[in-house]
Amino acid sequence: MRKNSKVTQREHTSEHVTESVADLLAHEAPLDYKNSSLNVGGVPGKKIVLEPPENDGRPAWNSKLQYILAQVGFSVGLGNVWRFPYLCQKNGGGAYLVPYFILLILIGVPLFFLELAVGQKIRRGSIGVWNYVCPQLGGIGVSSLMVCGFVGLYYNVIIGWSIFYFFQSFQYPLPWAECPIRRNGSLAIVEPECEKSSATTYFWYRQTLNTTSTIADSGGLNVKMTLSLLVAWIIVCLAVIRGIASSGKVMYFSSLFPYVVLFCFLVRGLLLKGAVDGIAHMFTPKLEKMLEPQVWREAATQVFFALGLGFGGVIAFSSYNKIDNNCHFDAVLVSFINFVTSILATLVVFAVLGFKANLMNEKCVMENGEKILGYLNSNVLSHDLIPPHVNFSQLSTVDYAEIYAVIKTVKEGSFAELSLDPCVLEDELNKSVQGTGLAFIAFTEAMTHFPASPFWSVMFFFMLINLGLGSMIGTMTGITTPVLDTYKVQKELFTVCCCIIAFFCGLLFVQRSGNYFVTMFDDYSAGLPLTVVVILENVSVAWIYGTKRFMQDLEDMLGFRPHAFYFYMWKYVSPCCLIVLITATVIEMAISPPGYNAWVEELAQERFQSYPPWALAMCFSLIVVAMLPLPVVFIARYFNLMSDGSNKLSVSYRKSMMKDISNLEEVDEARSILCKNPGETPSPKPPSQAYLGPPGTNPLENPNSLSPNSCYGTSYQNAISPPPPPPLSPPPPLSPSHDHCPSSSCPSPSLTLDP
């Protein structure tokens, strides 16, 4: 035996070793030589199981709970609180839940399961995963990283806004409870801009954002928002600076605290006057809405973004799991929690908005009642029109509705000149608000009428901070994990540099016109690029790698075969749904004029404005830059202008590969001891044949087989494949030595073999 052989250099151990890529390519189970007659020096009865190493130096979650909370914190974000309730209100109330739930089953859960599985199986970030599956589509991971960068820039600005409101909440009365008074000598007047709108609207647009009237007028930096953004990036940096070692602990609080606040708000909201009206309005189904294609498109988009598909954070979090973790259970559990959270948030929002709608309706009745009383005193209206039971000092909504109907009938010709409002509760409930309009205007206005309003305001904005922080941790992990897996850089230094660069780039959003840029990035930087990324993820696994092989990998990894439902979803249904979604998104972008809602100070209201040419070019540049890595990487690798990524393997993956190669060498040396050529004697254990197709098909004819020329096989096969053997020379004549003797005539070796 050679002195420098692996057998003589280290002892046989029963340590679990990684399944080699060579074994994956051959679709065979590793040789069970520990239990065979070829066991030279190992422990009898001990079998080596070749699977990815658990202690390969890659960080791991401290517990399953920590991992679930991280995935929940990433997927449950601000959109669950201010986007889902708006879509429910806009698209038919309870009827909207039907298409949403159907698409959650058809698109959400299967694609979420797919991302969890590939991350857990390959144990790398988004760039490494898609380089592994198909190097020519390696741009998928880079595009995910680009989108994460764009989203992280403006998403943290929203956290900064919440931080500002959080600190402003520690005063009584709340600063947005009343309009400010402008004093001109001895004369005190209400701020005209506030009087024309409302106290909360004025505080948002003027005292918080101090916004300009157009996107072209930058107005300079807003100092208060700049400091808030700095605090937000410091918090995010501290949370992710040590990877999952630090972010995992933060998730215990940031993921659970929002549920405490939501339950508190739900209980408090149900005790408010009008809360039942709001909830009944939300759950009253408008079934005719279900037939509109727009409802299904918006439901699919919400499912898509609610689970965080395509961002890379799901894959990054899953890559720190154990190889045998039940990721199917995780996918169903997190999807269910996300759906229930959306329902819970919708109940809270509509309970509070129902209370606000009742207040606004009562205010409307009071103001219009005073108008009618003035018309009666000036003889514009006759007292005979007023029913005798009506008391103007305590005018109810029912009495006002009766008076309004009588006056409208009698004064039909001149009714418009009276300027009376109908004051219908349903109209107030139908006023759709979403996003910042819901969180920083409608909800804050409702909280000013709560008893102990500062307490509820502090709780609400602290909840928004934690919701945003959980999503930002996942977004930052989607950026840092692929880079740290690919390049040898110091984790802490790279994270700090990312946060510093992001802060300075984020100064674009804290100008006085920054709110308009937040809207631009939200509309254009993520929607279409992420949809393209996810459909390419689906296609690369289902059609290039092969759905049947992927199902076999899942069976080997999980210990059970997932239901055939996933096979058909990945292979046919999900790609078709995503293609329809992409088509609908492109059509929507084409027919909708690109623009934004600008706050006009003179009118004290929003007005839609089209983007100027430079801003329009910026919108489409966001889409192009986010999707550019896809064709660039494909063309570069197709023409061999770029490495396939095999030389960028992480240190842990390199170690596992070297361990595989050493084990294969040991098997061959053990066979050579027994006077057999390496690889000549088959393993006593019959190889397990992977399921590659229906009965009767030839696995060698499977177009998805991992051949050296296939998309999958080009990257990692080359990384470990030995050089081709030299041309065979004629065999030398037999000598008396025992090197080539038949096994039956070999003298007994000096080693004692295990039976």
mmCIF file of N, CA, C and O in Angstrom, residues 687-741:
data_model
loop_
_atom_site.group_PDB
_atom_site.id
_atom_site.type_symbol
_atom_site.label_atom_id
_atom_site.label_comp_id
_atom_site.label_asym_id
_atom_site.label_seq_id
_atom_site.Cartn_x
_atom_site.Cartn_y
_atom_site.Cartn_z
ATOM 1 N N PRO A 687 -27.363 -1.048 -5.602
ATOM 2 C CA PRO A 687 -27.611 0.390 -5.673
ATOM 3 C C PRO A 687 -29.084 0.674 -5.771
ATOM 4 O O PRO A 687 -29.822 -0.027 -6.434
ATOM 5 N N SER A 688 -29.469 1.760 -5.091
ATOM 6 C CA SER A 688 -30.881 2.160 -5.163
ATOM 7 C C SER A 688 -31.087 2.983 -6.406
ATOM 8 O O SER A 688 -30.407 3.973 -6.619
ATOM 9 N N GLN A 689 -32.026 2.554 -7.227
ATOM 10 C CA GLN A 689 -32.306 3.256 -8.482
ATOM 11 C C GLN A 689 -33.267 4.406 -8.210
ATOM 12 O O GLN A 689 -34.327 4.209 -7.644
ATOM 13 N N ALA A 690 -32.863 5.614 -8.559
ATOM 14 C CA ALA A 690 -33.739 6.764 -8.384
ATOM 15 C C ALA A 690 -34.921 6.661 -9.334
ATOM 16 O O ALA A 690 -34.793 6.157 -10.435
ATOM 17 N N TYR A 691 -36.035 7.201 -8.881
ATOM 18 C CA TYR A 691 -37.223 7.188 -9.715
ATOM 19 C C TYR A 691 -37.103 8.309 -10.734
ATOM 20 O O TYR A 691 -37.155 9.481 -10.409
ATOM 21 N N LEU A 692 -36.900 7.948 -11.981
ATOM 22 C CA LEU A 692 -36.681 8.934 -13.026
ATOM 23 C C LEU A 692 -37.827 9.010 -14.011
ATOM 24 O O LEU A 692 -37.788 9.803 -14.941
ATOM 25 N N GLY A 693 -38.811 8.229 -13.878
ATOM 26 C CA GLY A 693 -39.918 8.318 -14.820
ATOM 27 C C GLY A 693 -40.907 7.205 -14.602
ATOM 28 O O GLY A 693 -40.756 6.371 -13.712
ATOM 29 N N PRO A 694 -41.945 7.187 -15.388
ATOM 30 C CA PRO A 694 -42.952 6.141 -15.257
ATOM 31 C C PRO A 694 -42.366 4.781 -15.574
ATOM 32 O O PRO A 694 -41.295 4.665 -16.162
ATOM 33 N N PRO A 695 -43.045 3.705 -15.181
ATOM 34 C CA PRO A 695 -42.548 2.367 -15.474
ATOM 35 C C PRO A 695 -42.372 2.164 -16.969
ATOM 36 O O PRO A 695 -43.193 2.586 -17.782
ATOM 37 N N GLY A 696 -41.281 1.512 -17.323
ATOM 38 C CA GLY A 696 -41.024 1.198 -18.717
ATOM 39 C C GLY A 696 -40.133 2.192 -19.419
ATOM 40 O O GLY A 696 -39.725 1.973 -20.546
ATOM 41 N N THR A 697 -39.820 3.328 -18.768
ATOM 42 C CA THR A 697 -38.957 4.304 -19.419
ATOM 43 C C THR A 697 -37.514 3.993 -19.100
ATOM 44 O O THR A 697 -37.191 3.473 -18.040
ATOM 45 N N ASN A 698 -36.649 4.344 -19.998
ATOM 46 C CA ASN A 698 -35.222 4.115 -19.821
ATOM 47 C C ASN A 698 -34.601 5.328 -19.160
ATOM 48 O O ASN A 698 -34.654 6.426 -19.703
ATOM 49 N N PRO A 699 -33.989 5.187 -17.979
ATOM 50 C CA PRO A 699 -33.406 6.342 -17.316
ATOM 51 C C PRO A 699 -32.353 7.022 -18.161
ATOM 52 O O PRO A 699 -32.156 8.220 -18.069
ATOM 53 N N LEU A 700 -31.653 6.258 -19.000
ATOM 54 C CA LEU A 700 -30.604 6.873 -19.806
ATOM 55 C C LEU A 700 -31.172 7.781 -20.876
ATOM 56 O O LEU A 700 -30.486 8.654 -21.397
ATOM 57 N N GLU A 701 -32.459 7.568 -21.209
ATOM 58 C CA GLU A 701 -33.072 8.402 -22.222
ATOM 59 C C GLU A 701 -33.782 9.603 -21.626
ATOM 60 O O GLU A 701 -34.373 10.391 -22.332
ATOM 61 N N ASN A 702 -33.712 9.725 -20.302
ATOM 62 C CA ASN A 702 -34.378 10.842 -19.644
ATOM 63 C C ASN A 702 -33.693 12.139 -20.029
ATOM 64 O O ASN A 702 -32.499 12.296 -19.811
ATOM 65 N N PRO A 703 -34.384 13.068 -20.625
ATOM 66 C CA PRO A 703 -33.732 14.303 -21.045
ATOM 67 C C PRO A 703 -33.210 15.117 -19.883
ATOM 68 O O PRO A 703 -32.380 15.979 -20.070
ATOM 69 N N ASN A 704 -33.679 14.837 -18.661
ATOM 70 C CA ASN A 704 -33.220 15.598 -17.513
ATOM 71 C C ASN A 704 -32.043 14.938 -16.807
ATOM 72 O O ASN A 704 -31.656 15.339 -15.727
ATOM 73 N N SER A 705 -31.518 13.849 -17.373
ATOM 74 C CA SER A 705 -30.427 13.159 -16.708
ATOM 75 C C SER A 705 -29.231 14.065 -16.602
ATOM 76 O O SER A 705 -28.998 14.933 -17.423
ATOM 77 N N LEU A 706 -28.458 13.860 -15.562
ATOM 78 C CA LEU A 706 -27.350 14.748 -15.266
ATOM 79 C C LEU A 706 -26.125 14.344 -16.064
ATOM 80 O O LEU A 706 -25.199 13.729 -15.559
ATOM 81 N N SER A 707 -26.115 14.666 -17.307
ATOM 82 C CA SER A 707 -24.960 14.404 -18.146
ATOM 83 C C SER A 707 -24.012 15.576 -18.072
ATOM 84 O O SER A 707 -24.388 16.676 -17.686
ATOM 85 N N PRO A 708 -22.731 15.364 -18.445
ATOM 86 C CA PRO A 708 -21.793 16.472 -18.398
ATOM 87 C C PRO A 708 -22.210 17.641 -19.264
ATOM 88 O O PRO A 708 -21.814 18.770 -19.026
ATOM 89 N N ASN A 709 -23.025 17.410 -20.266
ATOM 90 C CA ASN A 709 -23.431 18.488 -21.147
ATOM 91 C C ASN A 709 -24.717 19.160 -20.701
ATOM 92 O O ASN A 709 -25.155 20.116 -21.312
ATOM 93 N N SER A 710 -25.354 18.610 -19.654
ATOM 94 C CA SER A 710 -26.612 19.211 -19.221
ATOM 95 C C SER A 710 -26.334 20.493 -18.462
ATOM 96 O O SER A 710 -25.244 20.745 -17.998
ATOM 97 N N CYS A 711 -27.393 21.286 -18.311
ATOM 98 C CA CYS A 711 -27.233 22.565 -17.630
ATOM 99 C C CYS A 711 -26.774 22.366 -16.204
ATOM 100 O O CYS A 711 -25.968 23.096 -15.690
ATOM 101 N N TYR A 712 -27.321 21.354 -15.555
ATOM 102 C CA TYR A 712 -27.001 21.111 -14.152
ATOM 103 C C TYR A 712 -25.600 20.581 -13.980
ATOM 104 O O TYR A 712 -24.902 20.918 -13.038
ATOM 105 N N GLY A 713 -25.167 19.738 -14.901
ATOM 106 C CA GLY A 713 -23.925 19.032 -14.676
ATOM 107 C C GLY A 713 -22.677 19.823 -14.957
ATOM 108 O O GLY A 713 -21.598 19.397 -14.609
ATOM 109 N N THR A 714 -22.766 20.984 -15.564
ATOM 110 C CA THR A 714 -21.570 21.683 -15.987
ATOM 111 C C THR A 714 -20.823 22.316 -14.840
ATOM 112 O O THR A 714 -19.631 22.528 -14.922
ATOM 113 N N SER A 715 -21.496 22.640 -13.768
ATOM 114 C CA SER A 715 -20.840 23.437 -12.744
ATOM 115 C C SER A 715 -20.085 22.601 -11.739
ATOM 116 O O SER A 715 -18.876 22.658 -11.664
ATOM 117 N N TYR A 716 -20.789 21.766 -11.008
ATOM 118 C CA TYR A 716 -20.168 21.124 -9.875
ATOM 119 C C TYR A 716 -19.592 19.762 -10.218
ATOM 120 O O TYR A 716 -18.823 19.212 -9.457
ATOM 121 N N GLN A 717 -19.971 19.247 -11.343
ATOM 122 C CA GLN A 717 -19.356 17.993 -11.751
ATOM 123 C C GLN A 717 -17.899 18.241 -12.083
ATOM 124 O O GLN A 717 -17.023 17.486 -11.699
ATOM 125 N N ASN A 718 -17.628 19.346 -12.796
ATOM 126 C CA ASN A 718 -16.266 19.639 -13.175
ATOM 127 C C ASN A 718 -15.398 19.942 -11.975
ATOM 128 O O ASN A 718 -14.187 19.811 -12.023
ATOM 129 N N ALA A 719 -16.030 20.376 -10.890
ATOM 130 C CA ALA A 719 -15.247 20.758 -9.728
ATOM 131 C C ALA A 719 -14.602 19.564 -9.063
ATOM 132 O O ALA A 719 -13.593 19.696 -8.393
ATOM 133 N N ILE A 720 -15.138 18.351 -9.219
ATOM 134 C CA ILE A 720 -14.590 17.213 -8.493
ATOM 135 C C ILE A 720 -14.199 16.073 -9.418
ATOM 136 O O ILE A 720 -13.652 15.073 -8.971
ATOM 137 N N SER A 721 -14.507 16.177 -10.701
ATOM 138 C CA SER A 721 -14.224 15.064 -11.583
ATOM 139 C C SER A 721 -12.725 14.908 -11.771
ATOM 140 O O SER A 721 -12.010 15.891 -12.001
ATOM 141 N N PRO A 722 -12.184 13.697 -11.666
ATOM 142 C CA PRO A 722 -10.756 13.497 -11.882
ATOM 143 C C PRO A 722 -10.430 13.653 -13.348
ATOM 144 O O PRO A 722 -11.301 13.581 -14.209
ATOM 145 N N PRO A 723 -9.167 13.915 -13.661
ATOM 146 C CA PRO A 723 -8.782 14.047 -15.071
ATOM 147 C C PRO A 723 -8.980 12.729 -15.787
ATOM 148 O O PRO A 723 -8.958 11.656 -15.185
ATOM 149 N N PRO A 724 -9.201 12.776 -17.109
ATOM 150 C CA PRO A 724 -9.441 11.532 -17.845
ATOM 151 C C PRO A 724 -8.213 10.642 -17.826
ATOM 152 O O PRO A 724 -7.067 11.122 -17.794
ATOM 153 N N PRO A 725 -8.414 9.321 -17.784
ATOM 154 C CA PRO A 725 -7.272 8.411 -17.728
ATOM 155 C C PRO A 725 -6.509 8.429 -19.049
ATOM 156 O O PRO A 725 -7.047 8.770 -20.093
ATOM 157 N N PRO A 726 -5.205 8.080 -18.995
ATOM 158 C CA PRO A 726 -4.413 8.021 -20.231
ATOM 159 C C PRO A 726 -4.887 6.868 -21.101
ATOM 160 O O PRO A 726 -5.592 5.971 -20.644
ATOM 161 N N PRO A 727 -4.541 6.895 -22.396
ATOM 162 C CA PRO A 727 -4.944 5.800 -23.289
ATOM 163 C C PRO A 727 -4.436 4.461 -22.782
ATOM 164 O O PRO A 727 -3.339 4.350 -22.212
ATOM 165 N N LEU A 728 -5.264 3.444 -22.956
ATOM 166 C CA LEU A 728 -4.908 2.124 -22.472
ATOM 167 C C LEU A 728 -3.750 1.552 -23.295
ATOM 168 O O LEU A 728 -3.713 1.660 -24.526
ATOM 169 N N SER A 729 -2.802 0.955 -22.616
ATOM 170 C CA SER A 729 -1.687 0.269 -23.283
ATOM 171 C C SER A 729 -1.895 -1.230 -23.168
ATOM 172 O O SER A 729 -2.625 -1.689 -22.289
ATOM 173 N N PRO A 730 -1.255 -1.996 -24.032
ATOM 174 C CA PRO A 730 -1.440 -3.458 -23.946
ATOM 175 C C PRO A 730 -1.020 -3.977 -22.583
ATOM 176 O O PRO A 730 -0.033 -3.518 -22.000
ATOM 177 N N PRO A 731 -1.746 -4.910 -22.005
ATOM 178 C CA PRO A 731 -1.397 -5.418 -20.671
ATOM 179 C C PRO A 731 -0.081 -6.178 -20.711
ATOM 180 O O PRO A 731 0.235 -6.864 -21.676
ATOM 181 N N PRO A 732 0.716 -6.031 -19.678
ATOM 182 C CA PRO A 732 1.995 -6.768 -19.623
ATOM 183 C C PRO A 732 1.742 -8.251 -19.405
ATOM 184 O O PRO A 732 0.676 -8.650 -18.937
ATOM 185 N N PRO A 733 2.704 -9.059 -19.775
ATOM 186 C CA PRO A 733 2.538 -10.502 -19.541
ATOM 187 C C PRO A 733 2.455 -10.815 -18.066
ATOM 188 O O PRO A 733 2.992 -10.103 -17.234
ATOM 189 N N LEU A 734 1.745 -11.891 -17.791
ATOM 190 C CA LEU A 734 1.579 -12.269 -16.391
ATOM 191 C C LEU A 734 2.912 -12.674 -15.788
ATOM 192 O O LEU A 734 3.731 -13.349 -16.411
ATOM 193 N N SER A 735 3.124 -12.245 -14.585
ATOM 194 C CA SER A 735 4.349 -12.599 -13.857
ATOM 195 C C SER A 735 3.987 -13.445 -12.665
ATOM 196 O O SER A 735 2.834 -13.519 -12.274
ATOM 197 N N PRO A 736 4.980 -14.029 -12.043
ATOM 198 C CA PRO A 736 4.669 -14.864 -10.874
ATOM 199 C C PRO A 736 4.135 -14.072 -9.701
ATOM 200 O O PRO A 736 3.706 -14.641 -8.720
ATOM 201 N N SER A 737 4.235 -12.724 -9.798
ATOM 202 C CA SER A 737 3.740 -11.939 -8.662
ATOM 203 C C SER A 737 2.237 -12.105 -8.535
ATOM 204 O O SER A 737 1.574 -12.562 -9.436
ATOM 205 N N HIS A 738 1.758 -11.686 -7.440
ATOM 206 C CA HIS A 738 0.332 -11.853 -7.132
ATOM 207 C C HIS A 738 -0.480 -10.627 -7.489
ATOM 208 O O HIS A 738 -1.625 -10.518 -7.110
ATOM 209 N N ASP A 739 0.114 -9.668 -8.247
ATOM 210 C CA ASP A 739 -0.642 -8.457 -8.556
ATOM 211 C C ASP A 739 -1.855 -8.744 -9.410
ATOM 212 O O ASP A 739 -2.843 -8.057 -9.322
ATOM 213 N N HIS A 740 -1.772 -9.765 -10.305
ATOM 214 C CA HIS A 740 -2.884 -10.027 -11.214
ATOM 215 C C HIS A 740 -3.373 -11.455 -11.089
ATOM 216 O O HIS A 740 -3.946 -11.987 -12.016
ATOM 217 N N CYS A 741 -3.137 -12.064 -9.995
ATOM 218 C CA CYS A 741 -3.531 -13.454 -9.862
ATOM 219 C C CYS A 741 -5.020 -13.570 -9.673
ATOM 220 O O CYS A 741 -5.655 -12.671 -9.150
#
